[in-house]
Amino acid sequence: GGRVVVTAGPTREPIDPVRFISNPSSGKMGYAVAAVAARRGAEVTLVSGPTELADPVGVEVVRVQTAEEMARAVDAAAAAMDLFVGAAAVSDYRPATPSASKIKKGAGDETLVLSRTPDILASLGARYGGRKDGPVLVGFAAETEEVIARAREKLKSKRCDLVVANKVGGPGAGFGSDTNRVALVSAAELAEIEGPKERIGEAILDWILPVLEGRRPRER
Ligand code: PMT
């Protein structure tokens, strides 16, 4: 019966009408969390970047392209949410001034000036982090090295309850694969899990349930 908002997939930050900056996120991890939460009876909104995946059964899906659009869609869905899970690989930067027309190829190199995008998880953390009457906040941390240490840093800097540390770059885990290998990193614990992404989703929700039960119900 809880209200859950999940982000999934990549974002696309336009350079011009035919080019963008993005990453290889397929959306599988976030869609798995959303599907598991819906099967367990939650009211789920999935804010998804561009993916080729079908909408999970019983989930409201809001499709977006850019980090800015994802931030706005999360804001719109966030009222009275009990749980936020940020599985999306949100672009940290966007081209500062996307061109309205296709940029022509010149003889020399080009320089692209980038601006920061809004950090969706960090702004939820600034608003709700540490509050007993706020939603439970779960982030992911995709890293190629010092995975646990960086997940712990994100746990603090983004004021989340849990960070799912995801070592990326190897086979069978991270971007695009059907399976994953993660560590659930909270202030007090560390638990390693591997298997199909749905199994990771189950483990995340199992971890969250007692934390959620300790929170005051959100006003609807
Ligand atoms: O989609 P798949 O192919 O299944 O791959 C899954 C995955 C590797 C994308 C996923 O498991 C994962 O690790 N997602 C987070 C990837 C990431 O960008 O992590 P990060 O360390 O850059 O960001 C940390 C957290 O802040 C994440 O929860 C992210 O959603 C959030 N964030 C980051 C930047 C930003 N501007 N806004 C955010 O909300």
PDB file of C-alpha atoms and ligand atoms in Angstrom:
ATOM      1  CA  GLY A   1       0.000   0.000   0.000  1.00  0.00           C
ATOM      2  CA  GLY A   2       2.984   2.351   0.128  1.00  0.00           C
ATOM      3  CA  ARG A   3       3.696   4.970  -2.508  1.00  0.00           C
ATOM      4  CA  VAL A   4       6.979   4.349  -4.345  1.00  0.00           C
ATOM      5  CA  VAL A   5       8.843   6.443  -6.919  1.00  0.00           C
ATOM      6  CA  VAL A   6      11.627   4.765  -8.904  1.00  0.00           C
ATOM      7  CA  THR A   7      13.947   6.306 -11.510  1.00  0.00           C
ATOM      8  CA  ALA A   8      15.474   4.128 -14.219  1.00  0.00           C
ATOM      9  CA  GLY A   9      17.484   4.234 -17.396  1.00  0.00           C
ATOM     10  CA  PRO A  10      19.815   6.853 -18.816  1.00  0.00           C
ATOM     11  CA  THR A  11      19.134  10.477 -19.575  1.00  0.00           C
ATOM     12  CA  ARG A  12      19.903  12.104 -22.918  1.00  0.00           C
ATOM     13  CA  GLU A  13      21.353  15.585 -22.940  1.00  0.00           C
ATOM     14  CA  PRO A  14      21.055  17.178 -26.384  1.00  0.00           C
ATOM     15  CA  ILE A  15      24.071  18.669 -28.149  1.00  0.00           C
ATOM     16  CA  ASP A  16      21.988  19.519 -31.213  1.00  0.00           C
ATOM     17  CA  PRO A  17      18.818  17.978 -32.758  1.00  0.00           C
ATOM     18  CA  VAL A  18      20.715  14.836 -33.880  1.00  0.00           C
ATOM     19  CA  ARG A  19      23.313  14.285 -31.140  1.00  0.00           C
ATOM     20  CA  PHE A  20      23.295  13.793 -27.388  1.00  0.00           C
ATOM     21  CA  ILE A  21      25.386  12.823 -24.342  1.00  0.00           C
ATOM     22  CA  SER A  22      24.183   9.654 -22.638  1.00  0.00           C
ATOM     23  CA  ASN A  23      25.336   6.340 -21.115  1.00  0.00           C
ATOM     24  CA  PRO A  24      24.646   2.609 -21.585  1.00  0.00           C
ATOM     25  CA  SER A  25      21.957   2.185 -18.881  1.00  0.00           C
ATOM     26  CA  SER A  26      19.244  -0.151 -20.197  1.00  0.00           C
ATOM     27  CA  GLY A  27      16.758   0.581 -17.404  1.00  0.00           C
ATOM     28  CA  LYS A  28      16.637  -3.100 -16.382  1.00  0.00           C
ATOM     29  CA  MET A  29      17.677  -2.489 -12.762  1.00  0.00           C
ATOM     30  CA  GLY A  30      15.114   0.253 -12.075  1.00  0.00           C
ATOM     31  CA  TYR A  31      12.332  -1.565 -13.960  1.00  0.00           C
ATOM     32  CA  ALA A  32      13.022  -4.669 -11.832  1.00  0.00           C
ATOM     33  CA  VAL A  33      12.686  -2.662  -8.598  1.00  0.00           C
ATOM     34  CA  ALA A  34       9.448  -1.098  -9.857  1.00  0.00           C
ATOM     35  CA  ALA A  35       8.005  -4.476 -10.920  1.00  0.00           C
ATOM     36  CA  VAL A  36       8.842  -6.117  -7.584  1.00  0.00           C
ATOM     37  CA  ALA A  37       7.367  -3.182  -5.597  1.00  0.00           C
ATOM     38  CA  ALA A  38       4.144  -3.319  -7.650  1.00  0.00           C
ATOM     39  CA  ARG A  39       3.866  -7.093  -7.158  1.00  0.00           C
ATOM     40  CA  ARG A  40       4.194  -6.503  -3.417  1.00  0.00           C
ATOM     41  CA  GLY A  41       1.217  -4.130  -3.522  1.00  0.00           C
ATOM     42  CA  ALA A  42       2.858  -0.698  -3.699  1.00  0.00           C
ATOM     43  CA  GLU A  43       1.524   2.170  -5.800  1.00  0.00           C
ATOM     44  CA  VAL A  44       4.505   2.691  -8.101  1.00  0.00           C
ATOM     45  CA  THR A  45       5.514   5.555 -10.375  1.00  0.00           C
ATOM     46  CA  LEU A  46       8.501   4.766 -12.587  1.00  0.00           C
ATOM     47  CA  VAL A  47      10.230   7.805 -14.046  1.00  0.00           C
ATOM     48  CA  SER A  48      12.178   6.390 -16.943  1.00  0.00           C
ATOM     49  CA  GLY A  49      14.753   7.760 -19.327  1.00  0.00           C
ATOM     50  CA  PRO A  50      14.732   6.365 -22.884  1.00  0.00           C
ATOM     51  CA  THR A  51      14.748   2.538 -22.773  1.00  0.00           C
ATOM     52  CA  GLU A  52      13.512  -0.294 -24.965  1.00  0.00           C
ATOM     53  CA  LEU A  53      11.718  -2.024 -22.087  1.00  0.00           C
ATOM     54  CA  ALA A  54       7.971  -2.585 -21.832  1.00  0.00           C
ATOM     55  CA  ASP A  55       6.105  -0.910 -18.971  1.00  0.00           C
ATOM     56  CA  PRO A  56       6.068  -3.221 -15.908  1.00  0.00           C
ATOM     57  CA  VAL A  57       2.592  -4.514 -15.046  1.00  0.00           C
ATOM     58  CA  GLY A  58       0.665  -2.306 -12.603  1.00  0.00           C
ATOM     59  CA  VAL A  59       3.203   0.545 -12.708  1.00  0.00           C
ATOM     60  CA  GLU A  60       2.578   4.119 -13.828  1.00  0.00           C
ATOM     61  CA  VAL A  61       5.426   4.988 -16.205  1.00  0.00           C
ATOM     62  CA  VAL A  62       6.472   8.574 -16.945  1.00  0.00           C
ATOM     63  CA  ARG A  63       8.934   8.757 -19.839  1.00  0.00           C
ATOM     64  CA  VAL A  64      11.492  11.551 -19.961  1.00  0.00           C
ATOM     65  CA  GLN A  65      14.646  12.383 -21.915  1.00  0.00           C
ATOM     66  CA  THR A  66      16.830  14.807 -19.958  1.00  0.00           C
ATOM     67  CA  ALA A  67      17.974  15.063 -16.322  1.00  0.00           C
ATOM     68  CA  GLU A  68      15.988  18.297 -16.037  1.00  0.00           C
ATOM     69  CA  GLU A  69      12.797  16.522 -17.201  1.00  0.00           C
ATOM     70  CA  MET A  70      13.505  13.610 -14.844  1.00  0.00           C
ATOM     71  CA  ALA A  71      13.897  16.037 -11.921  1.00  0.00           C
ATOM     72  CA  ARG A  72      10.568  17.713 -12.765  1.00  0.00           C
ATOM     73  CA  ALA A  73       8.751  14.359 -13.131  1.00  0.00           C
ATOM     74  CA  VAL A  74      10.134  13.120  -9.784  1.00  0.00           C
ATOM     75  CA  ASP A  75       9.025  16.376  -8.141  1.00  0.00           C
ATOM     76  CA  ALA A  76       5.523  15.943  -9.546  1.00  0.00           C
ATOM     77  CA  ALA A  77       5.326  12.318  -8.330  1.00  0.00           C
ATOM     78  CA  ALA A  78       7.037  12.907  -4.982  1.00  0.00           C
ATOM     79  CA  ALA A  79       4.063  14.225  -2.991  1.00  0.00           C
ATOM     80  CA  ALA A  80       3.472  11.864  -0.075  1.00  0.00           C
ATOM     81  CA  MET A  81       5.802   9.187  -1.433  1.00  0.00           C
ATOM     82  CA  ASP A  82       6.970   6.674   1.164  1.00  0.00           C
ATOM     83  CA  LEU A  83      10.005   5.468  -0.741  1.00  0.00           C
ATOM     84  CA  PHE A  84      12.307   6.781  -3.470  1.00  0.00           C
ATOM     85  CA  VAL A  85      14.697   4.479  -5.325  1.00  0.00           C
ATOM     86  CA  GLY A  86      17.125   6.220  -7.685  1.00  0.00           C
ATOM     87  CA  ALA A  87      18.360   3.531 -10.069  1.00  0.00           C
ATOM     88  CA  ALA A  88      18.673   5.889 -13.045  1.00  0.00           C
ATOM     89  CA  ALA A  89      22.061   6.774 -14.487  1.00  0.00           C
ATOM     90  CA  VAL A  90      21.369  10.503 -14.584  1.00  0.00           C
ATOM     91  CA  SER A  91      23.796  12.571 -16.602  1.00  0.00           C
ATOM     92  CA  ASP A  92      25.765  14.857 -14.281  1.00  0.00           C
ATOM     93  CA  TYR A  93      26.392  17.346 -17.089  1.00  0.00           C
ATOM     94  CA  ARG A  94      24.556  18.688 -20.120  1.00  0.00           C
ATOM     95  CA  PRO A  95      25.737  20.814 -23.037  1.00  0.00           C
ATOM     96  CA  ALA A  96      25.384  24.388 -21.783  1.00  0.00           C
ATOM     97  CA  THR A  97      23.817  25.740 -24.974  1.00  0.00           C
ATOM     98  CA  PRO A  98      22.363  23.013 -27.206  1.00  0.00           C
ATOM     99  CA  SER A  99      22.268  24.125 -30.822  1.00  0.00           C
ATOM    100  CA  ALA A 100      18.809  24.511 -32.412  1.00  0.00           C
ATOM    101  CA  SER A 101      20.170  23.254 -35.734  1.00  0.00           C
ATOM    102  CA  LYS A 102      22.594  20.469 -36.630  1.00  0.00           C
ATOM    103  CA  ILE A 103      26.187  21.536 -35.937  1.00  0.00           C
ATOM    104  CA  LYS A 104      28.224  21.401 -39.156  1.00  0.00           C
ATOM    105  CA  LYS A 105      31.505  19.543 -39.212  1.00  0.00           C
ATOM    106  CA  GLY A 106      34.479  21.943 -39.408  1.00  0.00           C
ATOM    107  CA  ALA A 107      38.135  21.309 -40.255  1.00  0.00           C
ATOM    108  CA  GLY A 108      39.407  21.412 -36.659  1.00  0.00           C
ATOM    109  CA  ASP A 109      38.497  20.183 -33.169  1.00  0.00           C
ATOM    110  CA  GLU A 110      35.411  21.375 -31.329  1.00  0.00           C
ATOM    111  CA  THR A 111      34.952  22.209 -27.655  1.00  0.00           C
ATOM    112  CA  LEU A 112      31.726  21.432 -25.829  1.00  0.00           C
ATOM    113  CA  VAL A 113      30.939  23.532 -22.750  1.00  0.00           C
ATOM    114  CA  LEU A 114      29.015  21.539 -20.126  1.00  0.00           C
ATOM    115  CA  SER A 115      26.754  22.681 -17.269  1.00  0.00           C
ATOM    116  CA  ARG A 116      25.769  20.688 -14.194  1.00  0.00           C
ATOM    117  CA  THR A 117      22.346  19.056 -14.162  1.00  0.00           C
ATOM    118  CA  PRO A 118      20.137  18.988 -11.057  1.00  0.00           C
ATOM    119  CA  ASP A 119      21.025  16.151  -8.644  1.00  0.00           C
ATOM    120  CA  ILE A 120      17.624  14.572  -8.037  1.00  0.00           C
ATOM    121  CA  LEU A 121      18.653  12.290  -5.175  1.00  0.00           C
ATOM    122  CA  ALA A 122      20.724  14.958  -3.417  1.00  0.00           C
ATOM    123  CA  SER A 123      17.860  17.438  -3.500  1.00  0.00           C
ATOM    124  CA  LEU A 124      15.480  14.835  -2.021  1.00  0.00           C
ATOM    125  CA  GLY A 125      18.182  14.152   0.608  1.00  0.00           C
ATOM    126  CA  ALA A 126      18.447  17.883   1.412  1.00  0.00           C
ATOM    127  CA  ARG A 127      14.671  18.073   1.795  1.00  0.00           C
ATOM    128  CA  TYR A 128      13.940  14.820   3.650  1.00  0.00           C
ATOM    129  CA  GLY A 129      17.232  13.223   4.784  1.00  0.00           C
ATOM    130  CA  GLY A 130      17.201  12.087   8.421  1.00  0.00           C
ATOM    131  CA  ARG A 131      13.517  12.986   8.967  1.00  0.00           C
ATOM    132  CA  LYS A 132      11.290  10.377  10.611  1.00  0.00           C
ATOM    133  CA  ASP A 133       8.277  11.826   8.758  1.00  0.00           C
ATOM    134  CA  GLY A 134      10.029  11.774   5.353  1.00  0.00           C
ATOM    135  CA  PRO A 135      10.271   9.064   2.704  1.00  0.00           C
ATOM    136  CA  VAL A 136      12.966   6.368   2.795  1.00  0.00           C
ATOM    137  CA  LEU A 137      15.651   7.359   0.267  1.00  0.00           C
ATOM    138  CA  VAL A 138      17.640   4.773  -1.662  1.00  0.00           C
ATOM    139  CA  GLY A 139      20.391   5.696  -4.105  1.00  0.00           C
ATOM    140  CA  PHE A 140      22.645   3.645  -6.341  1.00  0.00           C
ATOM    141  CA  ALA A 141      26.354   4.226  -6.830  1.00  0.00           C
ATOM    142  CA  ALA A 142      27.831   2.972 -10.094  1.00  0.00           C
ATOM    143  CA  GLU A 143      31.595   2.876  -9.687  1.00  0.00           C
ATOM    144  CA  THR A 144      34.540   1.173 -11.359  1.00  0.00           C
ATOM    145  CA  GLU A 145      36.833   1.360  -8.294  1.00  0.00           C
ATOM    146  CA  GLU A 146      36.708   1.987  -4.522  1.00  0.00           C
ATOM    147  CA  VAL A 147      33.063   1.009  -4.820  1.00  0.00           C
ATOM    148  CA  ILE A 148      32.186   0.638  -1.127  1.00  0.00           C
ATOM    149  CA  ALA A 149      34.121   3.730   0.001  1.00  0.00           C
ATOM    150  CA  ARG A 150      32.425   5.866  -2.664  1.00  0.00           C
ATOM    151  CA  ALA A 151      29.015   4.398  -1.806  1.00  0.00           C
ATOM    152  CA  ARG A 152      29.607   5.402   1.826  1.00  0.00           C
ATOM    153  CA  GLU A 153      30.525   8.932   0.697  1.00  0.00           C
ATOM    154  CA  LYS A 154      27.273   9.129  -1.313  1.00  0.00           C
ATOM    155  CA  LEU A 155      25.277   7.794   1.644  1.00  0.00           C
ATOM    156  CA  LYS A 156      26.475  10.839   3.619  1.00  0.00           C
ATOM    157  CA  SER A 157      26.635  13.527   0.939  1.00  0.00           C
ATOM    158  CA  LYS A 158      23.209  12.708  -0.543  1.00  0.00           C
ATOM    159  CA  ARG A 159      21.684  11.975   2.896  1.00  0.00           C
ATOM    160  CA  CYS A 160      20.150   8.602   1.883  1.00  0.00           C
ATOM    161  CA  ASP A 161      19.078   5.682   4.063  1.00  0.00           C
ATOM    162  CA  LEU A 162      20.683   3.120   1.745  1.00  0.00           C
ATOM    163  CA  VAL A 163      23.097   3.150  -1.177  1.00  0.00           C
ATOM    164  CA  VAL A 164      23.238   0.198  -3.542  1.00  0.00           C
ATOM    165  CA  ALA A 165      26.910  -0.008  -4.517  1.00  0.00           C
ATOM    166  CA  ASN A 166      27.208  -1.310  -8.055  1.00  0.00           C
ATOM    167  CA  LYS A 167      30.626  -2.199  -9.456  1.00  0.00           C
ATOM    168  CA  VAL A 168      30.340  -1.619 -13.180  1.00  0.00           C
ATOM    169  CA  GLY A 169      32.589  -2.531 -16.067  1.00  0.00           C
ATOM    170  CA  GLY A 170      32.794  -6.336 -15.623  1.00  0.00           C
ATOM    171  CA  PRO A 171      30.618  -9.079 -17.139  1.00  0.00           C
ATOM    172  CA  GLY A 172      27.304 -10.118 -15.499  1.00  0.00           C
ATOM    173  CA  ALA A 173      26.780  -6.897 -13.567  1.00  0.00           C
ATOM    174  CA  GLY A 174      25.939  -3.237 -14.033  1.00  0.00           C
ATOM    175  CA  PHE A 175      24.870  -1.677 -17.320  1.00  0.00           C
ATOM    176  CA  GLY A 176      22.721  -3.739 -19.652  1.00  0.00           C
ATOM    177  CA  SER A 177      23.021  -7.199 -18.092  1.00  0.00           C
ATOM    178  CA  ASP A 178      20.103  -9.219 -16.698  1.00  0.00           C
ATOM    179  CA  THR A 179      22.073  -9.961 -13.539  1.00  0.00           C
ATOM    180  CA  ASN A 180      23.878  -7.741 -11.069  1.00  0.00           C
ATOM    181  CA  ARG A 181      26.361  -7.849  -8.208  1.00  0.00           C
ATOM    182  CA  VAL A 182      25.812  -5.193  -5.549  1.00  0.00           C
ATOM    183  CA  ALA A 183      26.416  -4.320  -1.926  1.00  0.00           C
ATOM    184  CA  LEU A 184      23.669  -2.746   0.173  1.00  0.00           C
ATOM    185  CA  VAL A 185      25.490  -0.039   2.113  1.00  0.00           C
ATOM    186  CA  SER A 186      23.774   1.668   5.054  1.00  0.00           C
ATOM    187  CA  ALA A 187      25.140   3.469   8.098  1.00  0.00           C
ATOM    188  CA  ALA A 188      25.182   0.230  10.111  1.00  0.00           C
ATOM    189  CA  GLU A 189      25.435  -2.632   7.631  1.00  0.00           C
ATOM    190  CA  LEU A 190      26.901  -4.006   4.454  1.00  0.00           C
ATOM    191  CA  ALA A 191      25.320  -6.949   2.618  1.00  0.00           C
ATOM    192  CA  GLU A 192      26.488  -8.384  -0.685  1.00  0.00           C
ATOM    193  CA  ILE A 193      23.959  -9.810  -3.152  1.00  0.00           C
ATOM    194  CA  GLU A 194      24.167 -11.165  -6.663  1.00  0.00           C
ATOM    195  CA  GLY A 195      21.711 -12.671  -9.100  1.00  0.00           C
ATOM    196  CA  PRO A 196      18.982 -11.579 -11.501  1.00  0.00           C
ATOM    197  CA  LYS A 197      18.068  -7.881 -11.192  1.00  0.00           C
ATOM    198  CA  GLU A 198      14.617  -8.833  -9.822  1.00  0.00           C
ATOM    199  CA  ARG A 199      16.374 -10.668  -6.979  1.00  0.00           C
ATOM    200  CA  ILE A 200      18.376  -7.507  -6.224  1.00  0.00           C
ATOM    201  CA  GLY A 201      15.055  -5.602  -6.235  1.00  0.00           C
ATOM    202  CA  GLU A 202      13.582  -8.100  -3.746  1.00  0.00           C
ATOM    203  CA  ALA A 203      16.621  -7.697  -1.457  1.00  0.00           C
ATOM    204  CA  ILE A 204      16.401  -3.884  -1.571  1.00  0.00           C
ATOM    205  CA  LEU A 205      12.705  -3.990  -0.639  1.00  0.00           C
ATOM    206  CA  ASP A 206      13.364  -6.559   2.118  1.00  0.00           C
ATOM    207  CA  TRP A 207      15.942  -4.168   3.580  1.00  0.00           C
ATOM    208  CA  ILE A 208      13.569  -1.202   3.322  1.00  0.00           C
ATOM    209  CA  LEU A 209      10.483  -2.756   4.898  1.00  0.00           C
ATOM    210  CA  PRO A 210      11.499  -2.556   8.590  1.00  0.00           C
ATOM    211  CA  VAL A 211      12.872   0.984   8.048  1.00  0.00           C
ATOM    212  CA  LEU A 212       9.560   2.009   6.461  1.00  0.00           C
ATOM    213  CA  GLU A 213       7.621   0.510   9.348  1.00  0.00           C
ATOM    214  CA  GLY A 214       9.615   2.720  11.747  1.00  0.00           C
ATOM    215  CA  ARG A 215       8.529   5.886   9.899  1.00  0.00           C
ATOM    216  CA  ARG A 216       5.469   7.965  10.577  1.00  0.00           C
ATOM    217  CA  PRO A 217       2.866   7.503   7.805  1.00  0.00           C
ATOM    218  CA  ARG A 218       3.143  10.340   5.258  1.00  0.00           C
ATOM    219  CA  GLU A 219       0.196  12.710   5.044  1.00  0.00           C
ATOM    220  CA  ARG A 220      -1.844  12.127   1.911  1.00  0.00           C
TER     221      ARG A 220
HETATM  222  O1  PMT B   1      19.941   0.318 -16.258  1.00  0.00           O
HETATM  223  P1  PMT B   1      20.798  -0.936 -16.215  1.00  0.00           P
HETATM  224  O2  PMT B   1      21.396  -1.272 -17.555  1.00  0.00           O
HETATM  225  O3  PMT B   1      20.055  -2.087 -15.576  1.00  0.00           O
HETATM  226  O4  PMT B   1      22.052  -0.633 -15.281  1.00  0.00           O
HETATM  227  C1  PMT B   1      21.872  -0.435 -13.907  1.00  0.00           C
HETATM  228  C2  PMT B   1      22.736   0.728 -13.368  1.00  0.00           C
HETATM  229  C3  PMT B   1      24.210   0.356 -13.460  1.00  0.00           C
HETATM  230  C4  PMT B   1      22.470   2.007 -14.165  1.00  0.00           C
HETATM  231  C5  PMT B   1      22.267   0.924 -11.880  1.00  0.00           C
HETATM  232  O5  PMT B   1      22.438  -0.271 -11.160  1.00  0.00           O
HETATM  233  C6  PMT B   1      23.022   2.036 -11.196  1.00  0.00           C
HETATM  234  O6  PMT B   1      24.077   1.826 -10.616  1.00  0.00           O
HETATM  235  N1  PMT B   1      22.437   3.275 -11.243  1.00  0.00           N
HETATM  236  C7  PMT B   1      23.063   4.504 -10.752  1.00  0.00           C
HETATM  237  C8  PMT B   1      24.048   4.965 -11.756  1.00  0.00           C
HETATM  238  C9  PMT B   1      24.695   6.262 -11.409  1.00  0.00           C
HETATM  239  O7  PMT B   1      24.674   7.143 -12.215  1.00  0.00           O
HETATM  240  O8  PMT B   1      25.193   6.384 -10.233  1.00  0.00           O
HETATM  241  P2  PMT B   1      25.909   7.735  -9.708  1.00  0.00           P
HETATM  242  O9  PMT B   1      26.930   7.258  -8.785  1.00  0.00           O
HETATM  243  O10 PMT B   1      26.344   8.661 -10.789  1.00  0.00           O
HETATM  244  O11 PMT B   1      24.726   8.482  -8.937  1.00  0.00           O
HETATM  245  C10 PMT B   1      24.459   8.237  -7.560  1.00  0.00           C
HETATM  246  C11 PMT B   1      22.979   8.336  -7.298  1.00  0.00           C
HETATM  247  O12 PMT B   1      22.519   9.681  -7.508  1.00  0.00           O
HETATM  248  C12 PMT B   1      22.109   7.444  -8.175  1.00  0.00           C
HETATM  249  O13 PMT B   1      21.053   6.959  -7.364  1.00  0.00           O
HETATM  250  C13 PMT B   1      21.591   8.403  -9.251  1.00  0.00           C
HETATM  251  O14 PMT B   1      20.308   8.002  -9.743  1.00  0.00           O
HETATM  252  C14 PMT B   1      21.484   9.720  -8.459  1.00  0.00           C
HETATM  253  N2  PMT B   1      21.682  10.922  -9.291  1.00  0.00           N
HETATM  254  C15 PMT B   1      22.868  11.158  -9.904  1.00  0.00           C
HETATM  255  C16 PMT B   1      23.054  12.311 -10.642  1.00  0.00           C
HETATM  256  C17 PMT B   1      21.970  13.235 -10.731  1.00  0.00           C
HETATM  257  N3  PMT B   1      22.104  14.351 -11.450  1.00  0.00           N
HETATM  258  N4  PMT B   1      20.806  12.971 -10.135  1.00  0.00           N
HETATM  259  C18 PMT B   1      20.643  11.831  -9.399  1.00  0.00           C
HETATM  260  O15 PMT B   1      19.552  11.602  -8.826  1.00  0.00           O
END
